[in-house]
Coordinates of C-alpha atoms in Angstrom, one line a residue:
Chain M
M1 CA 38.6 21.2 24.8
K2 CA 39.7 20.6 28.0
R3 CA 36.7 19.9 29.4
T4 CA 35.5 18.4 26.7
L5 CA 38.1 15.7 26.9
M6 CA 37.8 15.3 30.2
T7 CA 34.2 14.5 29.9
V8 CA 35.3 11.8 27.2
A9 CA 37.6 10.1 29.2
T10 CA 35.0 10.4 32.2
L11 CA 32.2 8.4 29.7
V12 CA 34.6 5.7 28.8
F13 CA 36.3 5.4 31.5
G14 CA 33.2 5.4 33.6
A15 CA 31.5 2.6 31.2
G16 CA 34.9 0.8 31.4
M17 CA 34.5 0.6 35.0
A18 CA 31.0 -0.2 35.0
G19 CA 31.8 -3.1 32.7
A20 CA 34.7 -4.5 35.2
D21 CA 32.4 -6.2 37.6
A22 CA 29.4 -7.0 35.1
V23 CA 28.5 -10.2 33.7
A24 CA 30.2 -9.6 30.1
P25 CA 27.6 -10.1 27.5
A26 CA 29.5 -13.1 26.0
D27 CA 29.0 -14.7 29.8
V28 CA 25.5 -14.1 30.3
V29 CA 23.3 -17.3 31.1
F30 CA 20.2 -17.6 29.3
A31 CA 17.6 -20.7 30.3
D32 CA 14.6 -20.3 28.3
G33 CA 15.4 -17.1 27.4
S34 CA 15.2 -15.8 31.1
V35 CA 18.5 -14.5 32.7
A36 CA 18.1 -14.8 36.8
M37 CA 20.7 -13.2 37.9
S38 CA 21.8 -9.6 37.8
L39 CA 24.1 -8.4 34.9
T40 CA 25.7 -5.7 37.6
G41 CA 24.8 -7.2 41.2
V42 CA 23.8 -3.2 41.9
A43 CA 19.5 -2.8 42.1
G44 CA 18.5 -1.0 38.9
D45 CA 17.4 2.2 39.2
P46 CA 14.1 2.7 37.3
E47 CA 14.1 6.4 36.7
N48 CA 17.6 5.9 34.7
G49 CA 15.3 3.3 33.2
R50 CA 13.0 5.7 32.0
K51 CA 15.7 7.5 30.3
V52 CA 17.2 4.5 28.5
M53 CA 14.0 3.5 27.1
T54 CA 13.0 7.1 25.8
T55 CA 16.6 8.3 24.3
R56 CA 17.0 7.7 21.0
G57 CA 20.5 7.3 21.2
L58 CA 20.1 4.7 24.0
G59 CA 17.5 2.0 24.3
N60 CA 14.5 3.9 22.2
C61 CA 12.0 1.1 23.0
I62 CA 8.9 3.5 22.3
A63 CA 10.2 3.2 18.7
C64 CA 8.7 0.2 18.4
H65 CA 6.5 -0.1 21.8
E66 CA 4.0 2.3 23.2
V67 CA 3.9 2.7 27.2
T68 CA 0.9 4.9 28.3
A69 CA 2.9 5.8 31.3
L70 CA 5.2 7.4 29.0
S71 CA 3.0 9.6 27.2
D72 CA 4.5 12.4 27.6
F73 CA 7.2 11.4 25.3
P74 CA 5.9 11.5 21.8
F75 CA 5.7 9.4 19.0
H76 CA 5.6 6.1 20.3
G77 CA 5.8 3.0 17.7
E78 CA 3.3 0.2 16.8
V79 CA 6.2 -2.9 15.4
G80 CA 5.7 -4.4 19.2
P81 CA 3.1 -5.0 21.9
S82 CA 2.1 -2.2 24.3
L83 CA 4.5 -2.7 27.3
D84 CA 1.4 -2.0 29.8
G85 CA 1.1 -4.4 32.6
V86 CA 4.4 -6.2 31.5
A87 CA 5.3 -7.2 34.8
S88 CA 1.8 -8.9 35.0
R89 CA 2.9 -11.0 31.9
W90 CA 6.4 -11.6 32.6
E91 CA 8.8 -12.4 35.5
E92 CA 12.1 -9.9 36.4
A93 CA 14.1 -12.7 35.2
E94 CA 12.5 -13.4 32.0
L95 CA 12.4 -9.2 31.3
R96 CA 16.2 -9.3 31.7
G97 CA 16.4 -11.9 29.2
I98 CA 14.2 -10.1 26.8
V99 CA 15.8 -6.8 27.0
A100 CA 19.4 -8.6 27.0
N101 CA 18.6 -10.5 24.0
A102 CA 14.9 -11.0 22.8
K103 CA 16.0 -13.3 20.3
I104 CA 16.7 -16.2 22.5
M105 CA 12.4 -15.9 24.0
F106 CA 11.5 -14.4 20.9
D107 CA 12.9 -16.6 17.8
G108 CA 13.4 -14.2 14.6
T109 CA 12.0 -11.3 16.8
M110 CA 12.8 -7.9 14.6
M111 CA 13.5 -6.5 18.5
P112 CA 17.4 -5.8 18.5
A113 CA 19.7 -8.1 21.0
F114 CA 20.7 -5.0 23.4
Y115 CA 23.3 -6.8 25.4
K116 CA 25.7 -8.8 22.5
T117 CA 28.8 -7.3 20.9
S118 CA 29.1 -9.8 17.8
G119 CA 28.0 -12.1 15.3
Y120 CA 26.6 -9.5 12.7
I121 CA 26.1 -9.2 9.2
R122 CA 27.7 -6.3 7.7
P123 CA 28.4 -4.1 11.3
G124 CA 28.7 -0.4 10.9
K125 CA 30.2 2.2 13.4
G126 CA 27.2 3.4 15.4
F127 CA 25.1 5.2 12.7
T128 CA 27.6 6.6 10.2
G129 CA 27.2 3.8 7.7
K130 CA 31.0 3.3 7.8
A131 CA 32.1 -0.2 8.7
A132 CA 32.9 -1.0 12.2
T133 CA 36.7 -1.2 13.5
E134 CA 36.3 -3.4 16.1
E135 CA 35.7 -7.4 16.4
E136 CA 33.5 -6.8 19.5
L137 CA 31.0 -4.3 18.9
E138 CA 30.1 -2.0 22.2
P139 CA 26.5 -3.8 23.0
L140 CA 23.7 -1.6 22.6
L141 CA 23.1 -0.6 26.1
G142 CA 25.4 -0.9 29.2
A143 CA 24.7 -3.4 32.2
Q144 CA 23.6 -1.0 34.2
D145 CA 21.3 0.1 31.8
I146 CA 20.1 -3.2 31.3
E147 CA 19.4 -3.6 35.0
D148 CA 18.0 -0.1 35.3
V149 CA 15.2 -0.8 32.1
V150 CA 14.3 -4.1 33.8
A151 CA 13.6 -2.0 37.2
Y152 CA 11.3 0.2 35.1
L153 CA 9.4 -2.4 33.4
M154 CA 9.0 -3.9 36.9
T155 CA 6.7 -1.0 37.3
L156 CA 4.7 -1.5 34.8
K157 CA 2.0 -3.7 36.5
D158 CA -1.7 -4.3 35.6
E159 CA -3.9 -2.2 37.9
Chain W
M1 CA -9.1 24.0 -6.8
K2 CA -11.9 21.1 -7.4
R3 CA -8.7 19.0 -6.5
T4 CA -8.1 20.7 -3.3
T5 CA -11.7 20.4 -1.9
T6 CA -11.7 16.6 -2.7
L7 CA -8.9 15.7 -0.5
V8 CA -9.8 17.8 2.2
S9 CA -13.2 16.4 2.7
V10 CA -11.8 13.1 2.3
L11 CA -9.0 14.1 5.0
A12 CA -11.9 15.1 7.8
L13 CA -13.5 11.4 7.7
A14 CA -10.3 9.2 7.6
A15 CA -7.1 9.7 9.4
W16 CA -7.7 11.7 12.6
T17 CA -11.0 10.8 14.5
A18 CA -10.0 6.8 14.0
G19 CA -7.6 7.5 17.3
P20 CA -3.7 8.5 17.5
T21 CA -2.1 6.4 15.2
L22 CA -3.1 5.9 11.5
A23 CA -3.3 2.1 10.6
G24 CA -1.8 1.5 6.9
P25 CA -2.6 3.1 4.0
D26 CA -4.8 5.9 3.7
D27 CA -7.9 5.9 1.5
H28 CA -6.7 8.9 -1.2
Q29 CA -6.4 8.9 -4.8
L30 CA -3.7 10.6 -6.6
V31 CA -4.4 12.6 -9.9
I32 CA -1.6 14.8 -10.9
N33 CA -2.6 18.3 -12.3
D34 CA -6.4 17.1 -12.9
E35 CA -5.1 15.0 -15.2
I36 CA -2.1 12.3 -14.7
Q37 CA -3.9 9.0 -12.9
I38 CA -1.5 7.4 -10.4
I39 CA -2.5 3.8 -9.8
T40 CA -1.3 3.9 -6.2
E41 CA -2.6 0.5 -5.1
A42 CA -2.3 -2.5 -7.1
A43 CA -2.7 -6.5 -6.7
A44 CA 1.0 -7.7 -5.6
P45 CA 3.1 -9.3 -8.6
A46 CA 3.0 -13.0 -8.4
H47 CA 6.2 -13.3 -7.2
M48 CA 5.8 -11.6 -4.1
D49 CA 4.6 -13.9 -1.3
G50 CA 4.5 -11.4 2.0
I51 CA 2.2 -9.1 0.6
D52 CA -1.3 -9.5 -1.1
T53 CA -1.4 -5.6 -2.3
I54 CA 1.3 -3.0 -3.1
Y55 CA 0.5 0.8 -2.6
S56 CA 2.7 3.7 -3.2
G57 CA 4.5 5.7 -0.3
W58 CA 2.4 8.5 -1.1
R59 CA -0.6 6.9 0.3
F60 CA 1.1 6.4 3.9
R61 CA 2.1 10.6 3.4
A62 CA 0.7 13.6 5.5
D63 CA -2.1 15.1 4.2
E64 CA 0.2 18.2 3.4
T65 CA 2.9 16.6 1.8
Q66 CA 0.4 14.6 -0.1
A67 CA -1.2 17.8 -1.4
L68 CA 2.4 18.8 -2.4
E69 CA 2.4 16.1 -5.5
L70 CA -1.5 17.0 -7.1
D71 CA 0.1 19.7 -9.3
D72 CA 3.3 20.4 -10.7
F73 CA 3.5 23.9 -9.4
E74 CA 3.7 22.9 -6.2
N75 CA 6.0 20.0 -6.5
P76 CA 9.3 21.0 -5.7
G77 CA 11.2 18.1 -7.3
M78 CA 9.5 19.4 -10.7
I79 CA 12.5 22.0 -10.4
G80 CA 15.2 19.3 -11.1
V81 CA 12.5 18.4 -14.1
E82 CA 13.0 22.2 -15.6
N83 CA 16.9 22.3 -14.9
A84 CA 17.2 19.0 -16.8
M85 CA 15.0 20.0 -19.7
A86 CA 17.9 22.7 -20.1
I87 CA 20.5 19.8 -20.0
W88 CA 19.0 18.1 -22.4
E89 CA 19.3 20.3 -25.0
T90 CA 23.0 21.3 -24.1
V91 CA 25.8 20.5 -26.1
D92 CA 28.4 18.3 -23.8
G93 CA 31.8 16.8 -24.4
S94 CA 34.0 15.9 -27.5
E95 CA 31.6 14.9 -30.1
G96 CA 29.5 18.1 -30.2
K97 CA 25.9 16.3 -29.4
S98 CA 23.3 16.8 -26.7
C99 CA 21.0 14.3 -25.3
A100 CA 18.1 15.8 -28.0
S101 CA 20.7 15.8 -30.8
C102 CA 19.9 11.8 -30.7
H103 CA 16.9 11.3 -28.7
E104 CA 15.0 14.7 -30.2
S105 CA 12.3 15.2 -27.5
A106 CA 12.8 13.6 -24.3
E107 CA 8.9 14.0 -23.8
S108 CA 8.3 10.9 -26.9
S109 CA 11.3 9.4 -27.1
M110 CA 11.8 8.8 -23.1
K111 CA 8.1 8.3 -23.1
G112 CA 7.8 4.3 -21.1
V113 CA 11.4 4.0 -20.2
R114 CA 11.4 4.7 -16.3
A115 CA 9.1 2.0 -16.3
V116 CA 11.0 -0.7 -17.2
Y117 CA 14.3 0.1 -15.8
P118 CA 16.6 -1.5 -14.1
K119 CA 16.9 -3.8 -17.7
W120 CA 19.3 -6.2 -18.9
N121 CA 21.2 -5.0 -21.7
E122 CA 22.3 -7.6 -24.1
A123 CA 25.3 -5.5 -25.8
A124 CA 26.7 -4.8 -22.2
G125 CA 25.6 -7.9 -20.8
E126 CA 24.4 -6.5 -17.4
V127 CA 21.5 -5.1 -15.6
R128 CA 21.6 -1.4 -15.9
T129 CA 19.7 1.1 -14.0
L130 CA 18.7 4.6 -15.8
E131 CA 21.9 6.2 -14.3
M132 CA 24.2 3.8 -15.7
Q133 CA 22.5 4.5 -19.0
I134 CA 22.7 8.0 -19.3
N135 CA 26.3 8.0 -17.9
D136 CA 26.7 5.2 -21.0
C137 CA 25.2 7.5 -23.5
R138 CA 27.2 10.7 -21.9
T139 CA 31.1 8.4 -22.0
T140 CA 30.5 6.2 -25.2
R141 CA 28.4 8.7 -27.2
M142 CA 29.1 12.2 -26.3
G143 CA 32.5 11.9 -25.4
A144 CA 31.5 13.4 -22.0
E145 CA 32.4 13.5 -18.8
K146 CA 29.8 10.7 -16.3
W147 CA 27.4 12.1 -13.8
K148 CA 28.2 11.9 -10.2
W149 CA 25.3 8.7 -9.5
S150 CA 23.6 11.0 -7.0
G151 CA 25.0 14.5 -8.0
G152 CA 22.5 17.2 -9.4
D153 CA 22.6 16.9 -13.0
M154 CA 22.3 12.9 -12.8
V155 CA 19.0 13.0 -10.2
D156 CA 17.6 16.0 -12.1
M157 CA 18.0 13.9 -15.5
T158 CA 16.0 10.7 -14.0
A159 CA 13.6 13.0 -12.4
L160 CA 12.6 14.5 -16.5
I161 CA 13.0 10.8 -18.0
S162 CA 10.5 9.6 -14.5
S163 CA 8.0 12.6 -15.3
V164 CA 7.5 11.8 -19.2
S165 CA 6.1 7.9 -18.1
R166 CA 4.3 9.1 -15.1
G167 CA 0.6 7.2 -14.7
M168 CA 2.2 4.4 -16.7
P169 CA 2.6 0.9 -14.6
V170 CA 5.7 0.1 -13.9
N171 CA 7.0 -3.3 -15.6
V172 CA 10.4 -4.5 -14.6
A173 CA 11.4 -7.8 -16.1
I174 CA 12.9 -10.1 -13.5
D175 CA 12.9 -13.3 -15.7
G176 CA 16.1 -14.5 -18.5
P177 CA 19.1 -12.6 -18.2
A178 CA 18.0 -10.4 -15.3
Q179 CA 17.2 -13.3 -13.1
S180 CA 20.2 -14.1 -11.0
T181 CA 20.4 -10.2 -10.6
W182 CA 17.0 -10.2 -9.2
E183 CA 17.7 -13.1 -7.5
K184 CA 20.3 -11.2 -5.4
G185 CA 18.6 -8.4 -4.7
K186 CA 15.9 -10.5 -2.9
E187 CA 18.6 -12.1 -0.9
I188 CA 19.6 -8.6 0.2
Y189 CA 16.4 -7.6 0.9
Y190 CA 15.9 -10.4 3.4
T191 CA 19.2 -10.0 5.1
R192 CA 19.0 -8.9 8.6
F193 CA 21.8 -5.9 8.4
G194 CA 24.2 -4.2 11.0
Q195 CA 24.0 -4.2 14.8
L196 CA 20.1 -3.6 14.8
E197 CA 19.7 -6.7 12.5
L198 CA 17.3 -5.3 10.3
S199 CA 16.2 -6.1 6.7
C200 CA 14.0 -4.3 4.4
A201 CA 11.5 -6.2 5.1
N202 CA 11.6 -6.0 8.6
C203 CA 10.4 -2.5 8.0
H204 CA 8.9 -2.6 4.8
E205 CA 6.9 -5.9 4.4
D206 CA 6.4 -6.8 7.9
N207 CA 5.0 -3.5 9.4
Y208 CA 4.2 -0.9 6.5
G209 CA 1.5 0.9 8.5
N210 CA 2.7 0.9 11.5
M211 CA 4.7 3.3 12.9
I212 CA 7.9 3.2 13.8
R213 CA 8.9 6.0 16.1
A214 CA 7.5 9.1 14.6
D215 CA 7.9 7.2 11.5
H216 CA 4.4 6.1 9.2
L217 CA 6.2 2.9 7.5
S218 CA 5.2 2.2 3.9
Q219 CA 6.1 -0.2 1.8
G220 CA 9.1 0.9 0.7
Q221 CA 8.9 1.1 -3.0
I222 CA 10.9 3.5 -5.8
N223 CA 8.0 4.1 -8.2
G224 CA 8.1 7.3 -7.2
F225 CA 11.5 8.0 -7.4
P226 CA 13.5 10.4 -8.0
S227 CA 11.7 11.4 -5.1
Y228 CA 11.9 15.1 -3.0
R229 CA 12.6 15.1 0.4
L230 CA 11.2 17.6 2.8
K231 CA 13.9 17.2 5.1
T232 CA 16.8 17.8 3.2
A233 CA 15.1 20.1 0.7
K234 CA 16.4 17.8 -2.5
L235 CA 15.7 15.6 -4.8
G236 CA 17.1 12.2 -4.0
S237 CA 18.0 9.1 -6.1
V238 CA 17.1 5.6 -5.2
H239 CA 20.4 4.6 -4.2
N240 CA 20.6 7.5 -1.7
R241 CA 17.7 6.5 0.1
F242 CA 18.9 2.7 0.3
K243 CA 22.0 4.2 1.9
G244 CA 20.3 6.2 4.3
C245 CA 17.9 3.1 5.2
V246 CA 20.8 0.6 5.7
R247 CA 22.8 2.8 7.7
D248 CA 19.5 3.1 10.6
T249 CA 20.5 -0.3 11.2
R250 CA 23.8 0.3 11.9
A251 CA 25.3 -1.2 9.5
E252 CA 28.0 -0.4 6.9
T253 CA 26.0 0.7 4.3
F254 CA 26.7 -0.3 -0.2
A255 CA 28.4 2.4 -2.1
D256 CA 25.7 4.2 -5.0
G257 CA 25.8 2.5 -8.5
S258 CA 27.2 -0.7 -6.4
P259 CA 26.5 -4.4 -8.0
E260 CA 24.6 -4.9 -4.3
F261 CA 22.3 -1.9 -4.9
V262 CA 21.8 -2.0 -8.9
A263 CA 20.5 -6.0 -7.8
L264 CA 18.7 -4.7 -4.8
E265 CA 17.1 -1.8 -7.1
L266 CA 16.1 -3.9 -9.6
Y267 CA 14.7 -6.5 -6.8
V268 CA 12.5 -3.5 -5.2
A269 CA 11.4 -1.9 -8.3
S270 CA 9.8 -5.5 -9.1
R271 CA 7.9 -5.3 -5.9
G272 CA 6.1 -2.3 -7.6
N273 CA 5.2 -3.5 -10.9
G274 CA 2.1 -2.4 -11.2
L275 CA 2.2 0.8 -9.8
S276 CA 2.1 3.9 -11.6
V277 CA 5.4 5.9 -12.5
E278 CA 5.2 8.8 -10.1
G279 CA 8.4 10.2 -9.7
P280 CA 9.5 13.1 -9.5
S281 CA 7.5 12.5 -6.0
V282 CA 7.2 14.4 -2.6
R283 CA 8.3 12.8 1.1
N284 CA 9.0 13.9 4.4

């Protein structure tokens, strides 16, 4: 029991701490859909980015995208384009902008905005189907997770 | 027997040889009990602009799942139909009546009913789903308690009522007094709900045929409801399915029987005008 509480506390606190130095979702500066500055100033960890991309409760990017390099994770979706070679098509700043809020780069896109906290219609409390209780939701991904995903995407270059 | 063989041979040719993912509906044909022809593909009704051809969700399901619908003895949803046949004959409420007291055999009196619901009820001045109509008979005509919208007795009864219309084309009216409800349902269908900001149309109009993670997206038609889901091992109502889909967008969902879901049901039903009534269907 105690252990669980501690873990929860660490998680909440941990996320809060990372948030302290990070650029808040509302303060992110987009230029033509790109975000030039790192959200945290801490270099992204592609290994964690890979985890975020393949985990259902996190980015779950492969729900909509195929990525050959992630083929050891089953079930890739076809809603968005394959991300193979994506770093040869886009600059890092563009990728950061797409992951943080793809709706600025691609008007009306189905891709969710991962670093945004308000402006939703009937926002829910996670996947419970109940109404969200806070005005501002937690963004779908934390600032460092976004940096980590961008770092992973940067490894996806055409041969 | 012949049925099974045909399905298997069609399979061998299609799908899996094409590659890791299936795109679009398959080309299988649904004939239940070697007898009831189910139209699983039709020209889209005139009111739809985003889609030319409409398909039953059956056409997007795996072969093993499809096979369960070919024969009523294999279809687990038919157990609900049997339960409801017993309820049909059972007296309930202060008036000492059963459904059969007034409607005689469900087989003949309910034929064609599923195909036209939700439907405008002039006396009540509202669009009614089957559930609403059944509960109205229970409360005002039988003096019995309402059934819960997605409760066992209700879902079983809708399965019975659907089953006797299988093969008949869905044909809900969307004009006249039903029109404003229909418009409201349409608006909901295209609204991007929740933190994922997804509308029904994002998945079921723009992406049917595509995989979303492990799921092969269909057009989200309701001609097959109620639907037996292998995942939950239960027959489920239309609104129960709507709830799950809204919840999955990280949104606050609407309640069973809410005016929003009644309107949405009318709208979604109208997107299936021309497909056959197929319920109780089997889905994963």
